[in-house]
Coordinates of C-alpha atoms in Angstrom, one line a residue:
M140 CA -16.7 71.8 -104.5
L141 CA -19.0 69.0 -103.9
A142 CA -20.2 66.4 -106.6
L143 CA -23.7 66.4 -107.1
A144 CA -23.9 63.1 -108.9
A145 CA -25.2 61.4 -105.7
I146 CA -28.0 63.6 -104.9
V147 CA -30.9 61.9 -103.4
P148 CA -33.9 60.6 -105.3
A149 CA -36.8 63.2 -105.6
V150 CA -38.8 61.2 -102.8
P151 CA -37.1 59.0 -100.3
Q152 CA -37.9 55.5 -100.6
T153 CA -39.4 53.8 -97.5
T154 CA -40.2 50.3 -96.4
G155 CA -43.0 49.1 -94.2
K156 CA -46.5 50.2 -93.5
V157 CA -46.8 53.9 -93.2
S158 CA -48.9 55.0 -90.3
T159 CA -51.8 57.2 -90.7
A160 CA -50.2 59.7 -88.5
N161 CA -47.9 60.5 -91.3
V162 CA -50.4 61.1 -94.2
K163 CA -52.4 64.1 -92.9
P164 CA -52.2 67.3 -94.6
P165 CA -49.8 70.0 -93.5
I166 CA -50.9 72.5 -90.9
D167 CA -51.3 76.1 -92.2
F168 CA -48.9 78.0 -90.1
H169 CA -48.7 81.7 -90.6
S170 CA -46.5 84.6 -88.9
E171 CA -48.6 87.5 -88.8
Y172 CA -49.4 90.5 -86.3
G173 CA -46.1 89.6 -84.5
Q174 CA -47.4 85.9 -83.6
L175 CA -47.5 82.4 -84.9
Y176 CA -50.8 80.9 -85.9
A177 CA -51.7 77.4 -86.9
N178 CA -54.8 77.0 -89.1
G179 CA -55.8 80.5 -87.8
E180 CA -55.2 79.7 -84.3
L181 CA -52.5 81.3 -82.0
F182 CA -49.7 78.9 -81.7
I183 CA -46.8 78.7 -79.0
I184 CA -43.9 76.6 -79.7
K185 CA -42.4 74.7 -76.6
G186 CA -39.5 73.0 -78.3
A187 CA -36.0 71.5 -77.8
N188 CA -33.0 71.1 -80.1
W189 CA -31.4 67.9 -80.8
Y190 CA -27.9 67.8 -82.3
G191 CA -25.6 65.3 -83.8
A192 CA -26.7 64.9 -87.5
E193 CA -24.8 67.9 -88.4
G194 CA -21.6 66.4 -87.5
P195 CA -19.5 63.3 -88.3
G196 CA -21.9 61.0 -86.5
D197 CA -24.4 61.5 -89.3
L198 CA -27.5 61.0 -87.0
P199 CA -28.7 62.8 -83.6
E200 CA -27.0 61.6 -80.6
G201 CA -28.5 59.1 -78.3
L202 CA -29.0 56.4 -81.1
S203 CA -25.7 54.5 -80.6
G204 CA -23.3 53.6 -77.7
Q205 CA -23.8 52.3 -74.3
F206 CA -27.0 54.2 -73.6
A207 CA -28.6 54.0 -77.1
H208 CA -32.3 54.2 -77.2
N209 CA -34.6 54.3 -80.3
I210 CA -36.0 57.6 -81.9
D211 CA -39.4 56.8 -80.5
H212 CA -38.0 57.0 -76.9
Y213 CA -36.9 60.5 -77.3
M214 CA -40.2 61.6 -78.9
Q215 CA -42.1 60.0 -76.1
L216 CA -39.8 61.8 -73.5
L217 CA -40.8 65.2 -75.2
A218 CA -44.4 64.5 -75.5
D219 CA -44.6 63.5 -71.8
A220 CA -42.9 66.6 -70.8
K221 CA -45.4 68.7 -73.1
F222 CA -43.0 69.6 -75.7
N223 CA -44.8 70.0 -79.3
A224 CA -41.7 70.9 -81.1
V225 CA -38.3 69.5 -82.0
R226 CA -35.4 71.4 -83.8
V227 CA -33.0 68.9 -85.7
A228 CA -29.6 69.9 -87.2
F229 CA -28.1 68.6 -90.5
N230 CA -25.4 69.5 -92.7
H231 CA -25.3 70.3 -96.5
Q232 CA -22.7 68.0 -97.5
A233 CA -24.4 64.7 -96.1
V234 CA -27.5 65.8 -97.9
L235 CA -25.8 66.2 -101.3
E236 CA -23.8 63.0 -100.8
S237 CA -26.9 61.0 -99.8
K238 CA -24.8 58.2 -98.1
P239 CA -26.5 55.6 -95.9
V240 CA -26.3 56.5 -92.2
L241 CA -24.1 54.6 -90.0
H242 CA -23.9 55.7 -86.4
F243 CA -26.7 53.8 -84.8
D244 CA -27.3 50.6 -82.8
A245 CA -29.3 48.2 -85.3
S246 CA -30.6 46.2 -82.3
V247 CA -32.0 49.5 -80.8
E248 CA -33.3 51.2 -83.9
P249 CA -33.6 48.5 -86.8
L250 CA -35.7 51.0 -88.9
L251 CA -32.5 53.0 -89.7
Q252 CA -31.0 50.1 -91.5
G253 CA -30.2 50.9 -95.2
K254 CA -31.5 54.5 -94.8
R255 CA -29.8 57.2 -96.6
Y256 CA -29.3 60.7 -94.9
I257 CA -32.6 62.5 -95.8
E258 CA -34.5 59.1 -95.2
S259 CA -33.2 59.1 -91.7
L260 CA -34.4 62.7 -91.2
L261 CA -37.7 61.5 -92.6
L262 CA -37.9 58.8 -90.0
I263 CA -37.3 61.1 -87.1
A264 CA -40.1 63.3 -88.3
R265 CA -42.5 60.3 -88.7
A266 CA -41.5 59.2 -85.1
A267 CA -42.3 62.8 -84.0
A268 CA -45.7 62.8 -85.8
Q269 CA -46.6 59.8 -83.8
H270 CA -46.4 62.0 -80.7
N271 CA -48.0 65.2 -82.3
I272 CA -44.6 66.9 -82.3
V273 CA -43.8 69.3 -85.1
V274 CA -40.3 69.4 -86.5
T275 CA -38.1 72.2 -87.8
F276 CA -34.4 71.3 -89.6
V277 CA -31.7 73.7 -89.3
A278 CA -28.7 74.0 -91.6
G279 CA -26.3 73.4 -88.7
R280 CA -23.1 73.0 -90.7
L281 CA -22.0 73.2 -94.4
T282 CA -19.9 69.8 -93.8
P283 CA -19.6 67.5 -90.8
E284 CA -16.4 68.7 -89.8
D285 CA -17.1 72.6 -90.3
V286 CA -17.0 73.9 -86.8
P287 CA -16.7 76.6 -86.0
G288 CA -16.3 77.2 -89.7
N289 CA -16.0 80.4 -91.6
G290 CA -19.3 81.8 -90.1
L291 CA -20.9 82.0 -93.6
W292 CA -23.8 80.1 -95.2
Y293 CA -21.3 78.9 -98.0
S294 CA -17.7 78.1 -98.5
E295 CA -15.4 77.2 -101.3
K296 CA -16.2 73.6 -100.9
V297 CA -20.0 74.1 -100.6
P298 CA -20.7 77.3 -102.6
E299 CA -24.1 78.9 -102.4
E300 CA -25.6 77.2 -105.6
E301 CA -24.9 73.6 -103.8
V302 CA -26.5 75.1 -100.6
K303 CA -29.6 75.5 -102.9
H304 CA -29.3 72.0 -104.3
S305 CA -29.2 70.6 -100.8
W306 CA -32.4 72.6 -99.8
T307 CA -33.9 71.4 -103.2
Q308 CA -33.3 67.7 -102.0
M309 CA -34.6 68.5 -98.3
A310 CA -37.9 69.8 -99.8
R311 CA -38.3 66.7 -102.1
G312 CA -37.8 64.4 -99.3
L313 CA -39.5 66.2 -96.3
C314 CA -42.3 68.7 -97.8
S315 CA -45.0 66.1 -97.8
Q316 CA -44.6 65.1 -94.1
W317 CA -47.2 67.0 -92.4
N318 CA -45.4 67.9 -89.3
V319 CA -42.3 69.2 -90.9
F320 CA -43.4 72.8 -90.6
A321 CA -40.4 75.0 -90.6
V322 CA -36.7 75.2 -91.7
D323 CA -34.0 77.3 -90.2
L324 CA -31.6 78.7 -93.1
F325 CA -28.3 78.6 -91.1
E326 CA -27.0 78.2 -87.7
E327 CA -25.3 81.1 -86.0
P328 CA -23.8 82.9 -89.0
H329 CA -20.9 84.6 -87.2
G330 CA -19.2 85.8 -90.1
T331 CA -21.9 87.9 -91.8
T332 CA -23.0 91.3 -91.6
W333 CA -26.8 92.4 -91.8
A334 CA -27.1 94.0 -95.4
G335 CA -24.6 96.2 -96.9
S336 CA -22.8 96.2 -100.3
D337 CA -20.6 93.3 -99.8
R338 CA -22.5 90.2 -101.1
S339 CA -19.9 87.8 -99.7
V340 CA -21.0 88.5 -96.2
N341 CA -24.5 90.0 -96.6
W342 CA -26.7 87.6 -94.6
H343 CA -29.8 89.6 -95.0
A344 CA -29.7 89.3 -98.8
A345 CA -28.7 85.6 -98.5
A346 CA -31.4 84.8 -96.3
Q347 CA -33.8 86.2 -98.9
R348 CA -32.3 84.3 -101.7
I349 CA -32.3 81.1 -100.0
G350 CA -35.7 81.6 -98.4
N351 CA -37.3 82.6 -101.6
H352 CA -35.8 79.4 -103.3
I353 CA -37.2 77.3 -100.6
Q354 CA -40.6 78.9 -101.0
T355 CA -40.7 77.8 -104.6
L356 CA -40.3 74.1 -103.5
C357 CA -42.5 73.9 -100.4
A358 CA -44.8 76.8 -100.1
H359 CA -46.1 75.8 -96.8
W360 CA -42.7 75.8 -94.7
I361 CA -42.0 78.5 -92.2
I362 CA -38.8 80.2 -92.9
M363 CA -36.6 81.0 -89.9
V364 CA -33.9 83.5 -89.9
Q365 CA -31.2 84.2 -87.3
G366 CA -29.3 87.1 -86.5
A367 CA -26.1 88.2 -88.3
R368 CA -22.7 89.3 -86.6
Q369 CA -22.9 92.9 -87.3
S370 CA -24.8 95.6 -88.9
S371 CA -23.0 96.8 -92.2
W372 CA -23.3 100.3 -91.4
E373 CA -21.5 100.1 -88.1
S374 CA -17.7 100.5 -87.2
G375 CA -15.5 100.6 -84.1
S376 CA -15.6 98.8 -80.9
F377 CA -18.8 96.7 -80.3
Y378 CA -20.8 95.1 -77.6
E379 CA -20.4 91.2 -77.8
M380 CA -23.5 89.2 -78.7
T381 CA -24.1 85.4 -79.1
P382 CA -23.8 84.4 -82.7
G383 CA -27.3 84.4 -84.2
E384 CA -28.6 87.0 -81.8
N385 CA -28.1 90.2 -83.4
L386 CA -31.1 91.5 -85.4
M387 CA -30.7 95.2 -84.8
G388 CA -30.2 95.6 -88.5
V389 CA -33.8 94.5 -89.3
H390 CA -34.7 98.1 -88.2
D391 CA -33.5 99.3 -91.6
A392 CA -33.6 96.1 -93.6
P393 CA -36.2 93.5 -92.9
V394 CA -36.2 90.3 -94.6
R395 CA -38.5 90.4 -97.6
L396 CA -39.7 86.8 -98.8
T397 CA -42.1 86.2 -101.6
D398 CA -44.6 85.0 -98.9
Q399 CA -44.0 87.3 -95.8
S400 CA -46.5 85.2 -93.7
K401 CA -43.9 82.4 -93.5
L402 CA -41.2 84.3 -92.1
I403 CA -40.1 84.1 -88.4
Y404 CA -37.0 85.7 -86.7
A405 CA -35.4 83.2 -84.5
P406 CA -32.4 84.5 -82.7
H407 CA -30.1 82.7 -80.2
V408 CA -28.9 83.5 -76.8
A409 CA -26.3 81.8 -74.5
P410 CA -26.1 81.6 -70.7
P411 CA -23.6 83.0 -68.5
S412 CA -21.7 79.8 -68.0
E413 CA -21.1 79.5 -71.7
H414 CA -20.5 83.3 -72.7
M415 CA -19.8 85.8 -70.1
I416 CA -20.5 89.5 -70.9
D417 CA -20.8 92.5 -68.9
A418 CA -24.4 92.6 -68.8
Y419 CA -24.3 89.2 -66.7
T420 CA -22.0 90.9 -64.2
S421 CA -24.0 94.1 -63.7
D422 CA -25.5 94.9 -60.4
A423 CA -28.9 95.1 -62.1
F424 CA -28.8 91.4 -63.4
P425 CA -31.1 89.7 -64.1
G426 CA -33.4 92.6 -64.3
N427 CA -31.5 94.2 -67.0
M428 CA -31.9 91.4 -69.6
A429 CA -35.6 92.3 -70.7
A430 CA -34.1 95.7 -72.0
V431 CA -31.0 93.9 -73.6
W432 CA -33.2 91.4 -75.5
R433 CA -35.8 93.8 -76.5
R434 CA -33.1 96.2 -78.1
R435 CA -31.3 93.3 -79.7
F436 CA -34.2 91.4 -81.3
G437 CA -37.4 91.8 -79.3
F438 CA -38.5 94.8 -81.4
V439 CA -39.1 92.8 -84.5
T440 CA -42.6 91.7 -83.5
Q441 CA -43.6 95.4 -83.7
S442 CA -41.5 96.7 -86.6
T443 CA -42.1 93.9 -89.0
G444 CA -45.2 92.2 -87.9
R445 CA -43.4 88.7 -88.0
A446 CA -43.3 86.3 -85.0
L447 CA -40.3 85.8 -82.9
V448 CA -39.2 82.5 -81.5
I449 CA -35.9 82.1 -79.5
G450 CA -34.1 79.5 -81.4
R451 CA -31.8 78.5 -78.8
F452 CA -31.7 79.1 -75.1
G453 CA -30.7 77.1 -72.0
G454 CA -28.1 76.5 -69.4
L455 CA -27.2 74.8 -66.2
L456 CA -29.4 74.9 -63.2
A457 CA -26.6 74.1 -60.7
D458 CA -25.1 77.3 -61.5
D459 CA -26.9 80.2 -59.8
K460 CA -26.2 82.8 -62.5
D461 CA -27.5 80.6 -65.2
A462 CA -30.7 79.7 -63.3
R463 CA -31.5 83.3 -62.7
W464 CA -30.9 84.0 -66.5
Q465 CA -33.0 81.2 -67.5
Q466 CA -35.8 82.5 -65.3
A467 CA -35.5 85.9 -66.8
M468 CA -35.7 84.6 -70.3
L469 CA -38.9 82.7 -69.4
T470 CA -40.4 85.7 -67.8
W471 CA -39.7 87.7 -70.6
L472 CA -41.2 85.2 -73.1
K473 CA -44.4 85.4 -71.0
N474 CA -44.7 89.1 -71.1
G475 CA -45.7 90.2 -74.5
A476 CA -46.1 88.7 -77.9
K477 CA -43.4 86.0 -78.5
S478 CA -44.1 82.6 -80.0
G479 CA -42.1 80.3 -77.9
Y480 CA -38.6 78.7 -77.9
F481 CA -36.3 75.9 -78.5
Y482 CA -34.6 74.7 -75.3
D483 CA -30.9 73.8 -75.7
C484 CA -30.9 70.9 -75.6
L485 CA -32.4 67.5 -75.8
N486 CA -28.8 65.9 -75.6
A487 CA -27.0 65.0 -72.5
N488 CA -24.7 68.1 -72.9
P489 CA -21.9 68.7 -70.3
T490 CA -21.9 72.4 -71.3
S491 CA -25.6 73.2 -70.8
G492 CA -26.6 69.9 -68.7
G493 CA -29.0 69.0 -71.5
L494 CA -32.5 67.9 -70.8
V495 CA -31.7 64.0 -70.6
H496 CA -29.6 62.5 -67.8
K497 CA -26.2 60.9 -68.7
D498 CA -27.9 57.6 -69.5
W499 CA -30.2 59.3 -72.0
S500 CA -33.2 57.4 -70.3
T501 CA -35.1 60.1 -68.5
L502 CA -35.5 63.9 -68.5
R503 CA -34.1 66.2 -65.8
A504 CA -37.1 66.7 -63.5
E505 CA -35.8 70.4 -62.3
K506 CA -35.7 71.3 -66.0
V507 CA -39.1 70.1 -66.9
K508 CA -40.4 71.9 -63.9
L509 CA -38.8 75.1 -64.9
L510 CA -40.1 75.0 -68.5
E511 CA -43.6 74.1 -67.3
Q512 CA -44.0 78.0 -67.0
I513 CA -44.5 78.0 -70.9
V514 CA -47.5 76.1 -72.2
G515 CA -47.0 75.0 -75.8
T516 CA -50.0 74.5 -77.8
P517 CA -51.2 71.0 -78.1
I518 CA -51.1 69.8 -81.8
D519 CA -54.0 67.5 -81.2
T520 CA -56.4 70.2 -80.1
C521 CA -55.5 73.5 -81.6
A522 CA -54.2 72.4 -85.1
S523 CA -56.9 70.4 -86.8
H524 CA -54.5 68.9 -89.4
V525 CA -57.0 70.2 -92.1
F526 CA -55.0 72.3 -94.7
H527 CA -57.0 75.3 -95.8
T528 CA -56.4 78.6 -97.6
A529 CA -57.1 81.2 -95.2
A530 CA -59.2 84.2 -96.1
P531 CA -57.4 87.5 -95.8
R532 CA -57.3 88.5 -92.2
P533 CA -58.0 92.1 -91.1
C534 CA -55.8 94.0 -89.0
P535 CA -56.6 93.4 -85.3
P536 CA -58.1 95.9 -83.1
P537 CA -55.8 98.4 -81.2
S538 CA -54.5 97.0 -78.1
P539 CA -56.3 98.0 -74.9
T540 CA -54.7 100.3 -72.5
H541 CA -55.0 98.1 -69.6
T542 CA -53.0 94.9 -68.9
Y543 CA -54.0 91.5 -69.6
P544 CA -52.6 88.0 -69.1
S545 CA -50.0 87.1 -71.8
P546 CA -51.0 84.3 -74.3
L547 CA -48.0 82.3 -72.9
L548 CA -49.4 82.1 -69.4
T549 CA -52.7 80.9 -70.5
V550 CA -53.5 77.3 -70.9
V551 CA -54.9 76.5 -74.2
P552 CA -58.6 76.0 -74.1
A553 CA -60.4 72.9 -75.7
R554 CA -61.8 75.3 -78.2
C555 CA -58.8 77.5 -79.5
R556 CA -59.5 81.1 -79.9
S557 CA -59.6 82.7 -83.3
Q558 CA -57.0 85.2 -84.1
A559 CA -59.3 88.3 -83.5
A560 CA -60.5 86.7 -80.3
A561 CA -56.9 86.1 -79.2
V562 CA -55.9 89.7 -79.7
A563 CA -59.2 91.0 -77.9
A564 CA -58.9 88.5 -75.0
F565 CA -55.2 88.8 -74.4
G566 CA -54.0 92.1 -75.4
H567 CA -50.3 92.8 -75.4
K568 CA -47.8 94.3 -73.2
G569 CA -46.5 97.7 -73.9
A570 CA -42.8 96.5 -74.1
D571 CA -43.2 94.4 -77.3
P572 CA -46.5 95.2 -78.9
P573 CA -47.0 92.8 -82.0
V574 CA -49.1 95.0 -84.1
P575 CA -47.2 96.1 -87.1
R576 CA -47.2 99.7 -88.3
Q577 CA -49.3 98.9 -91.5
C578 CA -52.0 97.7 -89.0
G579 CA -52.0 100.8 -87.1
G580 CA -49.1 99.8 -84.6
A581 CA -46.4 102.1 -83.4
A582 CA -43.4 102.9 -85.7
P583 CA -39.9 101.7 -84.6
S584 CA -38.0 104.3 -82.4
A585 CA -36.0 106.7 -84.4
R586 CA -33.2 106.0 -81.9
K587 CA -31.7 102.8 -83.0
Q588 CA -29.2 100.7 -80.9
R589 CA -26.5 99.5 -83.2
A590 CA -24.2 96.4 -83.0
H591 CA -20.5 96.6 -83.6
L592 CA -17.9 93.9 -84.8
P593 CA -16.8 91.4 -82.2
E594 CA -13.2 90.5 -81.6
Q595 CA -13.9 86.8 -81.6
H596 CA -16.6 84.1 -82.2
A597 CA -18.6 84.1 -78.9
R598 CA -18.5 80.2 -78.7
L599 CA -14.7 80.3 -78.7
Q600 CA -14.6 82.9 -75.7
P601 CA -14.5 80.9 -72.4
A602 CA -16.7 82.1 -69.5
G603 CA -14.7 84.1 -67.2
R604 CA -12.1 85.4 -69.7
A605 CA -12.0 89.1 -70.9
R606 CA -15.5 90.3 -70.9
L607 CA -16.4 92.4 -73.9
G608 CA -18.6 95.4 -73.2
D609 CA -22.3 94.8 -72.9
G610 CA -23.3 96.6 -69.9
A611 CA -25.4 99.8 -70.3
H612 CA -25.5 99.9 -73.8
P613 CA -26.5 96.4 -75.2

């Protein structure tokens, strides 16, 4: 068990002049009618994952070594490519121990000198704010060396109470930073079930406990929840999925938070080069993927009324199957009510290729071009930075029967549409209508596709090895 004596101060101490970009009120994000809104306006996330701070390096990669750059360099790259969000991983042990960060080049990023762990995360958020980029922090690991770990949100070394202490410190240190808009409760909980009587593995119940704890500390934060490994009522053989992907249990047990409007479902998906399954080898690929994704997690916008954001997707473009898979995902995101994605990843990653080149200096032009298909909402035009308590919003009108352009295909105008106008102007595709049942939307199908327990963690299964069934029955 971790000692709590070294918990960080309530508010991290900073030095130097604070930019006015960092003192704005938080944006009022809401997850309603199956979509995400910022200050009442439709909001689309175009984000990237930035890894490293969850591991032994204590900071995101790219800040030390031969090709080190400062934090602002990476935020500028993202802003130039029209990204409006970044998702940064951390680990609970580092938060609780609150040691000074070490793995950076002081000649490149002198602002990190003397900073403790949460202070370094705040520095990243402030750099993002300078470029109108919003930030999500995700609990990537329990401890720096905890990989792949037990697949649970806690361990003997970091029990749930200390997980909550960690989130308390995160909220105290980061809640007042206006562009920190969301937290993701745990990265790919591959040892869990969704609901069920076994509290020790029940991710659905844990997400509610931890999410509600966070809401008492920072009420304006969006809470992102990934999928569990299996649904508790299932047994027998099962169709393999990416950790974090399986939200099928939401059909019977949706997440209930104190403030439901702050909930987003954020499943993960992995490309063929990382995790080969039968769906990728089917003759119908990639045309079969829309049905696969809809069954596994796409239904949540209709059945719960909460927004859906893909927390992780990416891959190689040199690999033809990966390239077609990524295009299928982007097409699926454009067709219906989804609220965007976080691309995997900003890092120069040998598995997925990453967004930056190996010298960490520039973004890969071919990936930037691919991702231009999704237009992220500009923070400076759609989100006014003026926090307000929104008036109760009526249910939107029923979707028209004819087809409209998807919100994701439409460039955000200078004067952002209101919620009602967005629904009326864009409508929704029949495949994934966002209107919840309580607002007159369709009830979920009585025939529910179920998930089954996998034989091993997907991250440990090399591409091309034994392919666990996922063809006709995802």
